[in-house]
Amino acid sequence: MRTSLGAALAAVLLSAAPATAAGEDGGFAIEDPRVTESSGLAASRAHPGVYWTHNDQDRPRVFAVDSRTGKTVATVTFRGVGTPRDMEAISVGADGNVYVGDIGDNLDGSWDHVWIYRFPEPERLRDQTVEATQYTVRYADGPRNAEALMVHPTTGRVYIASKHEDGGGLYEGPARLSAGGPNVFRRIGEVPWVTDGAFSPDGDELVLRGYFSARAYAWKDGRLGAEKRLSAPIQRQSESVTYTVDGSALMYGSEGTNSEVARVPVEGARPAPSGGGSAAPGTSGATPGPPGGSGDGGGGGGNTTVGVLVLAGAGALVLLWRRGRRRG
């Protein structure tokens, strides 16, 4: 009887566990003890399965983390820039460059300017120092705190979402950043409290997350469109989000030592062919939360299915146990 119960339990647990197909990026924990404030997350375009992250107040450096192991496979230090103040975001552009947003301002307006650093994504993953370009950023309506920087995958335009308890703004940078003078970012939309954001690989959707929720916005002609709430994992300190490079899932990150990165599949997405850097046309988006819900799910829409399977399995095991007792 114990053997039967054990086999049945194993079958239930195996059927309930969310599967990750071969070649897909799964959730992972960042093992590097140097990464204690993982504030930004971006999928590498040059190295599938690798994610770039960084600390808040640190030296000018970023870490390349292998999603299969959680281990750092490269530490890239960039020179040619000043001392970072509060690096909060990272994004990889279609131009093959990594953009780091030194855009935090916890005093909500103590800096009259912030910075963006840009450097080419390395062809080889190894510890190295690279030359970077530093861009000065000012906001048309005055200084503010921000934690989200997104590079559009088609136009290459840079956007910043400010962070405020009463709601923030979405800011659009110039068509091309200039290293020769201030780059003025102008407010083009209203957004909620935002800790990070990411464009879908096809550029048709913008995802913004906060501490307790995430939202997706249709993106057309450079402006926010229809909004929908997403199921996002509850994390220790919800700080980052990025799409997988094929657009099949969203990866949600948190701060703290050994912080976890959770994978939430994108509903209806068809992964791009192997080696492709974008989702299939018209398949952007993410798993929506329940209609009218808060979007504050604890680990993505798949958890509901898992819970139902586990409850059903538990009921089956109780019936087996009762029948066994009668026969005994």
PDB file of N, CA and C in Angstrom, residues 67-145:
ATOM      1  N   SER A  67      21.707  31.514 -16.901  1.00  0.00           N
ATOM      2  CA  SER A  67      20.431  31.113 -16.305  1.00  0.00           C
ATOM      3  C   SER A  67      20.360  29.621 -16.022  1.00  0.00           C
ATOM      4  N   ARG A  68      21.223  28.823 -16.627  1.00  0.00           N
ATOM      5  CA  ARG A  68      21.193  27.378 -16.376  1.00  0.00           C
ATOM      6  C   ARG A  68      21.791  27.027 -15.020  1.00  0.00           C
ATOM      7  N   THR A  69      22.732  27.863 -14.548  1.00  0.00           N
ATOM      8  CA  THR A  69      23.448  27.547 -13.308  1.00  0.00           C
ATOM      9  C   THR A  69      23.322  28.621 -12.249  1.00  0.00           C
ATOM     10  N   GLY A  70      22.962  29.849 -12.636  1.00  0.00           N
ATOM     11  CA  GLY A  70      22.932  30.964 -11.702  1.00  0.00           C
ATOM     12  C   GLY A  70      24.306  31.547 -11.422  1.00  0.00           C
ATOM     13  N   LYS A  71      25.318  31.040 -12.113  1.00  0.00           N
ATOM     14  CA  LYS A  71      26.690  31.491 -11.861  1.00  0.00           C
ATOM     15  C   LYS A  71      27.069  32.646 -12.784  1.00  0.00           C
ATOM     16  N   THR A  72      27.927  33.531 -12.269  1.00  0.00           N
ATOM     17  CA  THR A  72      28.462  34.620 -13.069  1.00  0.00           C
ATOM     18  C   THR A  72      29.512  34.072 -14.025  1.00  0.00           C
ATOM     19  N   VAL A  73      29.340  34.352 -15.318  1.00  0.00           N
ATOM     20  CA  VAL A  73      30.293  33.866 -16.317  1.00  0.00           C
ATOM     21  C   VAL A  73      31.175  34.989 -16.845  1.00  0.00           C
ATOM     22  N   ALA A  74      30.890  36.220 -16.468  1.00  0.00           N
ATOM     23  CA  ALA A  74      31.738  37.348 -16.856  1.00  0.00           C
ATOM     24  C   ALA A  74      31.396  38.556 -16.007  1.00  0.00           C
ATOM     25  N   THR A  75      32.413  39.305 -15.646  1.00  0.00           N
ATOM     26  CA  THR A  75      32.243  40.603 -14.991  1.00  0.00           C
ATOM     27  C   THR A  75      32.844  41.640 -15.926  1.00  0.00           C
ATOM     28  N   VAL A  76      32.022  42.582 -16.375  1.00  0.00           N
ATOM     29  CA  VAL A  76      32.472  43.588 -17.329  1.00  0.00           C
ATOM     30  C   VAL A  76      32.522  44.942 -16.632  1.00  0.00           C
ATOM     31  N   THR A  77      33.706  45.510 -16.578  1.00  0.00           N
ATOM     32  CA  THR A  77      33.905  46.843 -16.009  1.00  0.00           C
ATOM     33  C   THR A  77      34.021  47.827 -17.168  1.00  0.00           C
ATOM     34  N   PHE A  78      33.356  48.969 -17.063  1.00  0.00           N
ATOM     35  CA  PHE A  78      33.451  49.947 -18.138  1.00  0.00           C
ATOM     36  C   PHE A  78      34.188  51.183 -17.659  1.00  0.00           C
ATOM     37  N   ARG A  79      35.059  51.678 -18.531  1.00  0.00           N
ATOM     38  CA  ARG A  79      35.840  52.873 -18.220  1.00  0.00           C
ATOM     39  C   ARG A  79      35.450  53.992 -19.175  1.00  0.00           C
ATOM     40  N   GLY A  80      35.951  55.187 -18.865  1.00  0.00           N
ATOM     41  CA  GLY A  80      35.584  56.342 -19.676  1.00  0.00           C
ATOM     42  C   GLY A  80      34.357  57.051 -19.141  1.00  0.00           C
ATOM     43  N   VAL A  81      33.918  56.667 -17.920  1.00  0.00           N
ATOM     44  CA  VAL A  81      32.762  57.288 -17.292  1.00  0.00           C
ATOM     45  C   VAL A  81      33.153  57.735 -15.887  1.00  0.00           C
ATOM     46  N   GLY A  82      32.262  58.523 -15.271  1.00  0.00           N
ATOM     47  CA  GLY A  82      32.507  58.963 -13.910  1.00  0.00           C
ATOM     48  C   GLY A  82      32.119  57.897 -12.900  1.00  0.00           C
ATOM     49  N   THR A  83      32.085  58.283 -11.623  1.00  0.00           N
ATOM     50  CA  THR A  83      31.696  57.361 -10.560  1.00  0.00           C
ATOM     51  C   THR A  83      30.180  57.249 -10.508  1.00  0.00           C
ATOM     52  N   PRO A  84      29.631  56.047 -10.688  1.00  0.00           N
ATOM     53  CA  PRO A  84      28.169  55.900 -10.646  1.00  0.00           C
ATOM     54  C   PRO A  84      27.593  56.316  -9.301  1.00  0.00           C
ATOM     55  N   ARG A  85      26.355  56.857  -9.336  1.00  0.00           N
ATOM     56  CA  ARG A  85      25.687  57.257  -8.107  1.00  0.00           C
ATOM     57  C   ARG A  85      24.630  56.235  -7.685  1.00  0.00           C
ATOM     58  N   ASP A  86      23.781  55.823  -8.636  1.00  0.00           N
ATOM     59  CA  ASP A  86      22.701  54.901  -8.304  1.00  0.00           C
ATOM     60  C   ASP A  86      22.216  54.220  -9.591  1.00  0.00           C
ATOM     61  N   MET A  87      22.900  53.150  -9.984  1.00  0.00           N
ATOM     62  CA  MET A  87      22.541  52.431 -11.208  1.00  0.00           C
ATOM     63  C   MET A  87      21.302  51.580 -10.936  1.00  0.00           C
ATOM     64  N   GLU A  88      20.259  51.796 -11.720  1.00  0.00           N
ATOM     65  CA  GLU A  88      18.974  51.163 -11.440  1.00  0.00           C
ATOM     66  C   GLU A  88      18.417  50.306 -12.567  1.00  0.00           C
ATOM     67  N   ALA A  89      18.974  50.414 -13.771  1.00  0.00           N
ATOM     68  CA  ALA A  89      18.344  49.706 -14.884  1.00  0.00           C
ATOM     69  C   ALA A  89      19.374  49.348 -15.944  1.00  0.00           C
ATOM     70  N   ILE A  90      19.026  48.319 -16.732  1.00  0.00           N
ATOM     71  CA  ILE A  90      19.905  47.885 -17.814  1.00  0.00           C
ATOM     72  C   ILE A  90      19.045  47.365 -18.960  1.00  0.00           C
ATOM     73  N   SER A  91      19.477  47.603 -20.184  1.00  0.00           N
ATOM     74  CA  SER A  91      18.744  47.151 -21.362  1.00  0.00           C
ATOM     75  C   SER A  91      19.749  46.892 -22.475  1.00  0.00           C
ATOM     76  N   VAL A  92      19.434  45.918 -23.329  1.00  0.00           N
ATOM     77  CA  VAL A  92      20.290  45.612 -24.474  1.00  0.00           C
ATOM     78  C   VAL A  92      19.566  46.052 -25.735  1.00  0.00           C
ATOM     79  N   GLY A  93      20.205  46.925 -26.514  1.00  0.00           N
ATOM     80  CA  GLY A  93      19.581  47.439 -27.724  1.00  0.00           C
ATOM     81  C   GLY A  93      19.835  46.542 -28.926  1.00  0.00           C
ATOM     82  N   ALA A  94      19.017  46.739 -29.961  1.00  0.00           N
ATOM     83  CA  ALA A  94      19.200  45.975 -31.195  1.00  0.00           C
ATOM     84  C   ALA A  94      20.496  46.350 -31.901  1.00  0.00           C
ATOM     85  N   ASP A  95      21.110  47.465 -31.480  1.00  0.00           N
ATOM     86  CA  ASP A  95      22.383  47.886 -32.067  1.00  0.00           C
ATOM     87  C   ASP A  95      23.564  47.121 -31.488  1.00  0.00           C
ATOM     88  N   GLY A  96      23.284  46.166 -30.584  1.00  0.00           N
ATOM     89  CA  GLY A  96      24.357  45.370 -30.007  1.00  0.00           C
ATOM     90  C   GLY A  96      25.040  46.031 -28.824  1.00  0.00           C
ATOM     91  N   ASN A  97      24.449  47.106 -28.313  1.00  0.00           N
ATOM     92  CA  ASN A  97      25.019  47.805 -27.162  1.00  0.00           C
ATOM     93  C   ASN A  97      24.212  47.536 -25.897  1.00  0.00           C
ATOM     94  N   VAL A  98      24.918  47.571 -24.773  1.00  0.00           N
ATOM     95  CA  VAL A  98      24.295  47.475 -23.457  1.00  0.00           C
ATOM     96  C   VAL A  98      24.150  48.888 -22.902  1.00  0.00           C
ATOM     97  N   TYR A  99      22.945  49.216 -22.428  1.00  0.00           N
ATOM     98  CA  TYR A  99      22.664  50.529 -21.853  1.00  0.00           C
ATOM     99  C   TYR A  99      22.420  50.366 -20.358  1.00  0.00           C
ATOM    100  N   VAL A 100      23.131  51.134 -19.545  1.00  0.00           N
ATOM    101  CA  VAL A 100      22.972  51.085 -18.096  1.00  0.00           C
ATOM    102  C   VAL A 100      22.465  52.441 -17.625  1.00  0.00           C
ATOM    103  N   GLY A 101      21.359  52.433 -16.886  1.00  0.00           N
ATOM    104  CA  GLY A 101      20.768  53.679 -16.408  1.00  0.00           C
ATOM    105  C   GLY A 101      21.202  54.022 -15.002  1.00  0.00           C
ATOM    106  N   ASP A 102      22.072  55.021 -14.874  1.00  0.00           N
ATOM    107  CA  ASP A 102      22.463  55.565 -13.561  1.00  0.00           C
ATOM    108  C   ASP A 102      21.462  56.679 -13.266  1.00  0.00           C
ATOM    109  N   ILE A 103      20.212  56.276 -12.989  1.00  0.00           N
ATOM    110  CA  ILE A 103      19.078  57.210 -12.998  1.00  0.00           C
ATOM    111  C   ILE A 103      18.349  57.284 -11.662  1.00  0.00           C
ATOM    112  N   GLY A 104      18.851  56.580 -10.649  1.00  0.00           N
ATOM    113  CA  GLY A 104      18.196  56.621  -9.350  1.00  0.00           C
ATOM    114  C   GLY A 104      18.430  57.934  -8.629  1.00  0.00           C
ATOM    115  N   ASP A 105      17.449  58.337  -7.842  1.00  0.00           N
ATOM    116  CA  ASP A 105      17.541  59.574  -7.060  1.00  0.00           C
ATOM    117  C   ASP A 105      16.563  59.451  -5.892  1.00  0.00           C
ATOM    118  N   ASN A 106      17.000  58.814  -4.827  1.00  0.00           N
ATOM    119  CA  ASN A 106      16.111  58.513  -3.707  1.00  0.00           C
ATOM    120  C   ASN A 106      15.599  59.749  -2.977  1.00  0.00           C
ATOM    121  N   LEU A 107      16.191  60.902  -3.244  1.00  0.00           N
ATOM    122  CA  LEU A 107      15.727  62.140  -2.621  1.00  0.00           C
ATOM    123  C   LEU A 107      14.757  62.892  -3.529  1.00  0.00           C
ATOM    124  N   ASP A 108      14.350  62.223  -4.637  1.00  0.00           N
ATOM    125  CA  ASP A 108      13.342  62.782  -5.548  1.00  0.00           C
ATOM    126  C   ASP A 108      13.651  64.205  -6.009  1.00  0.00           C
ATOM    127  N   GLY A 109      14.795  64.372  -6.601  1.00  0.00           N
ATOM    128  CA  GLY A 109      15.105  65.667  -7.193  1.00  0.00           C
ATOM    129  C   GLY A 109      16.378  66.301  -6.675  1.00  0.00           C
ATOM    130  N   SER A 110      17.269  65.520  -6.088  1.00  0.00           N
ATOM    131  CA  SER A 110      18.506  66.097  -5.567  1.00  0.00           C
ATOM    132  C   SER A 110      19.559  66.264  -6.669  1.00  0.00           C
ATOM    133  N   TRP A 111      19.380  65.557  -7.803  1.00  0.00           N
ATOM    134  CA  TRP A 111      20.340  65.674  -8.903  1.00  0.00           C
ATOM    135  C   TRP A 111      19.676  66.397 -10.075  1.00  0.00           C
ATOM    136  N   ASP A 112      20.334  67.420 -10.586  1.00  0.00           N
ATOM    137  CA  ASP A 112      19.748  68.118 -11.740  1.00  0.00           C
ATOM    138  C   ASP A 112      19.998  67.369 -13.042  1.00  0.00           C
ATOM    139  N   HIS A 113      20.791  66.302 -12.980  1.00  0.00           N
ATOM    140  CA  HIS A 113      21.003  65.453 -14.149  1.00  0.00           C
ATOM    141  C   HIS A 113      21.371  64.050 -13.682  1.00  0.00           C
ATOM    142  N   VAL A 114      21.155  63.089 -14.567  1.00  0.00           N
ATOM    143  CA  VAL A 114      21.563  61.700 -14.316  1.00  0.00           C
ATOM    144  C   VAL A 114      22.310  61.224 -15.556  1.00  0.00           C
ATOM    145  N   TRP A 115      22.694  59.939 -15.568  1.00  0.00           N
ATOM    146  CA  TRP A 115      23.525  59.463 -16.668  1.00  0.00           C
ATOM    147  C   TRP A 115      23.034  58.139 -17.240  1.00  0.00           C
ATOM    148  N   ILE A 116      23.380  57.921 -18.484  1.00  0.00           N
ATOM    149  CA  ILE A 116      23.251  56.617 -19.140  1.00  0.00           C
ATOM    150  C   ILE A 116      24.629  56.229 -19.654  1.00  0.00           C
ATOM    151  N   TYR A 117      25.006  54.992 -19.417  1.00  0.00           N
ATOM    152  CA  TYR A 117      26.279  54.471 -19.924  1.00  0.00           C
ATOM    153  C   TYR A 117      25.972  53.447 -21.022  1.00  0.00           C
ATOM    154  N   ARG A 118      26.769  53.472 -22.089  1.00  0.00           N
ATOM    155  CA  ARG A 118      26.563  52.534 -23.188  1.00  0.00           C
ATOM    156  C   ARG A 118      27.894  51.908 -23.600  1.00  0.00           C
ATOM    157  N   PHE A 119      27.872  50.601 -23.800  1.00  0.00           N
ATOM    158  CA  PHE A 119      29.072  49.914 -24.289  1.00  0.00           C
ATOM    159  C   PHE A 119      28.654  48.715 -25.125  1.00  0.00           C
ATOM    160  N   PRO A 120      29.499  48.291 -26.078  1.00  0.00           N
ATOM    161  CA  PRO A 120      29.159  47.145 -26.930  1.00  0.00           C
ATOM    162  C   PRO A 120      29.095  45.861 -26.110  1.00  0.00           C
ATOM    163  N   GLU A 121      28.086  45.047 -26.386  1.00  0.00           N
ATOM    164  CA  GLU A 121      28.005  43.756 -25.709  1.00  0.00           C
ATOM    165  C   GLU A 121      29.193  42.904 -26.157  1.00  0.00           C
ATOM    166  N   PRO A 122      29.978  42.394 -25.214  1.00  0.00           N
ATOM    167  CA  PRO A 122      31.189  41.644 -25.580  1.00  0.00           C
ATOM    168  C   PRO A 122      30.872  40.393 -26.392  1.00  0.00           C
ATOM    169  N   GLU A 123      31.750  40.088 -27.345  1.00  0.00           N
ATOM    170  CA  GLU A 123      31.588  38.874 -28.146  1.00  0.00           C
ATOM    171  C   GLU A 123      31.954  37.630 -27.347  1.00  0.00           C
ATOM    172  N   ARG A 124      32.889  37.796 -26.415  1.00  0.00           N
ATOM    173  CA  ARG A 124      33.314  36.675 -25.575  1.00  0.00           C
ATOM    174  C   ARG A 124      32.976  36.965 -24.126  1.00  0.00           C
ATOM    175  N   LEU A 125      32.481  35.950 -23.423  1.00  0.00           N
ATOM    176  CA  LEU A 125      32.130  36.112 -22.017  1.00  0.00           C
ATOM    177  C   LEU A 125      33.340  35.790 -21.151  1.00  0.00           C
ATOM    178  N   ARG A 126      33.988  36.826 -20.691  1.00  0.00           N
ATOM    179  CA  ARG A 126      35.127  36.697 -19.788  1.00  0.00           C
ATOM    180  C   ARG A 126      35.250  38.002 -19.018  1.00  0.00           C
ATOM    181  N   ASP A 127      35.948  37.985 -17.895  1.00  0.00           N
ATOM    182  CA  ASP A 127      36.181  39.210 -17.138  1.00  0.00           C
ATOM    183  C   ASP A 127      37.010  40.162 -17.990  1.00  0.00           C
ATOM    184  N   GLN A 128      36.528  41.392 -18.131  1.00  0.00           N
ATOM    185  CA  GLN A 128      37.212  42.340 -19.012  1.00  0.00           C
ATOM    186  C   GLN A 128      36.799  43.764 -18.694  1.00  0.00           C
ATOM    187  N   THR A 129      37.571  44.703 -19.224  1.00  0.00           N
ATOM    188  CA  THR A 129      37.257  46.126 -19.126  1.00  0.00           C
ATOM    189  C   THR A 129      37.015  46.660 -20.526  1.00  0.00           C
ATOM    190  N   VAL A 130      35.936  47.421 -20.700  1.00  0.00           N
ATOM    191  CA  VAL A 130      35.578  47.932 -22.029  1.00  0.00           C
ATOM    192  C   VAL A 130      35.403  49.449 -21.964  1.00  0.00           C
ATOM    193  N   GLU A 131      35.538  50.082 -23.118  1.00  0.00           N
ATOM    194  CA  GLU A 131      35.295  51.515 -23.216  1.00  0.00           C
ATOM    195  C   GLU A 131      33.796  51.770 -23.291  1.00  0.00           C
ATOM    196  N   ALA A 132      33.334  52.772 -22.565  1.00  0.00           N
ATOM    197  CA  ALA A 132      31.911  53.097 -22.562  1.00  0.00           C
ATOM    198  C   ALA A 132      31.713  54.573 -22.878  1.00  0.00           C
ATOM    199  N   THR A 133      30.525  54.897 -23.363  1.00  0.00           N
ATOM    200  CA  THR A 133      30.143  56.279 -23.619  1.00  0.00           C
ATOM    201  C   THR A 133      29.174  56.717 -22.536  1.00  0.00           C
ATOM    202  N   GLN A 134      29.371  57.910 -22.011  1.00  0.00           N
ATOM    203  CA  GLN A 134      28.503  58.439 -20.958  1.00  0.00           C
ATOM    204  C   GLN A 134      27.625  59.547 -21.527  1.00  0.00           C
ATOM    205  N   TYR A 135      26.309  59.455 -21.263  1.00  0.00           N
ATOM    206  CA  TYR A 135      25.357  60.453 -21.737  1.00  0.00           C
ATOM    207  C   TYR A 135      24.719  61.141 -20.541  1.00  0.00           C
ATOM    208  N   THR A 136      24.672  62.450 -20.588  1.00  0.00           N
ATOM    209  CA  THR A 136      24.003  63.220 -19.541  1.00  0.00           C
ATOM    210  C   THR A 136      22.525  63.351 -19.884  1.00  0.00           C
ATOM    211  N   VAL A 137      21.677  63.121 -18.879  1.00  0.00           N
ATOM    212  CA  VAL A 137      20.224  63.155 -19.074  1.00  0.00           C
ATOM    213  C   VAL A 137      19.601  64.201 -18.158  1.00  0.00           C
ATOM    214  N   ARG A 138      18.709  65.012 -18.715  1.00  0.00           N
ATOM    215  CA  ARG A 138      17.879  65.923 -17.944  1.00  0.00           C
ATOM    216  C   ARG A 138      16.435  65.720 -18.353  1.00  0.00           C
ATOM    217  N   TYR A 139      15.511  65.989 -17.421  1.00  0.00           N
ATOM    218  CA  TYR A 139      14.086  65.885 -17.715  1.00  0.00           C
ATOM    219  C   TYR A 139      13.533  67.273 -17.992  1.00  0.00           C
ATOM    220  N   ALA A 140      12.646  67.354 -18.981  1.00  0.00           N
ATOM    221  CA  ALA A 140      12.100  68.648 -19.376  1.00  0.00           C
ATOM    222  C   ALA A 140      11.323  69.306 -18.243  1.00  0.00           C
ATOM    223  N   ASP A 141      10.727  68.481 -17.356  1.00  0.00           N
ATOM    224  CA  ASP A 141       9.935  69.040 -16.261  1.00  0.00           C
ATOM    225  C   ASP A 141      10.629  68.929 -14.903  1.00  0.00           C
ATOM    226  N   GLY A 142      11.948  68.849 -14.906  1.00  0.00           N
ATOM    227  CA  GLY A 142      12.697  68.896 -13.659  1.00  0.00           C
ATOM    228  C   GLY A 142      13.157  67.543 -13.164  1.00  0.00           C
ATOM    229  N   PRO A 143      14.077  67.543 -12.193  1.00  0.00           N
ATOM    230  CA  PRO A 143      14.669  66.302 -11.696  1.00  0.00           C
ATOM    231  C   PRO A 143      13.644  65.369 -11.065  1.00  0.00           C
ATOM    232  N   ARG A 144      13.942  64.079 -11.114  1.00  0.00           N
ATOM    233  CA  ARG A 144      13.058  63.084 -10.489  1.00  0.00           C
ATOM    234  C   ARG A 144      13.788  61.754 -10.329  1.00  0.00           C
ATOM    235  N   ASN A 145      13.193  60.889  -9.531  1.00  0.00           N
ATOM    236  CA  ASN A 145      13.733  59.557  -9.285  1.00  0.00           C
ATOM    237  C   ASN A 145      13.226  58.596 -10.362  1.00  0.00           C
TER     238      ASN A 145
END
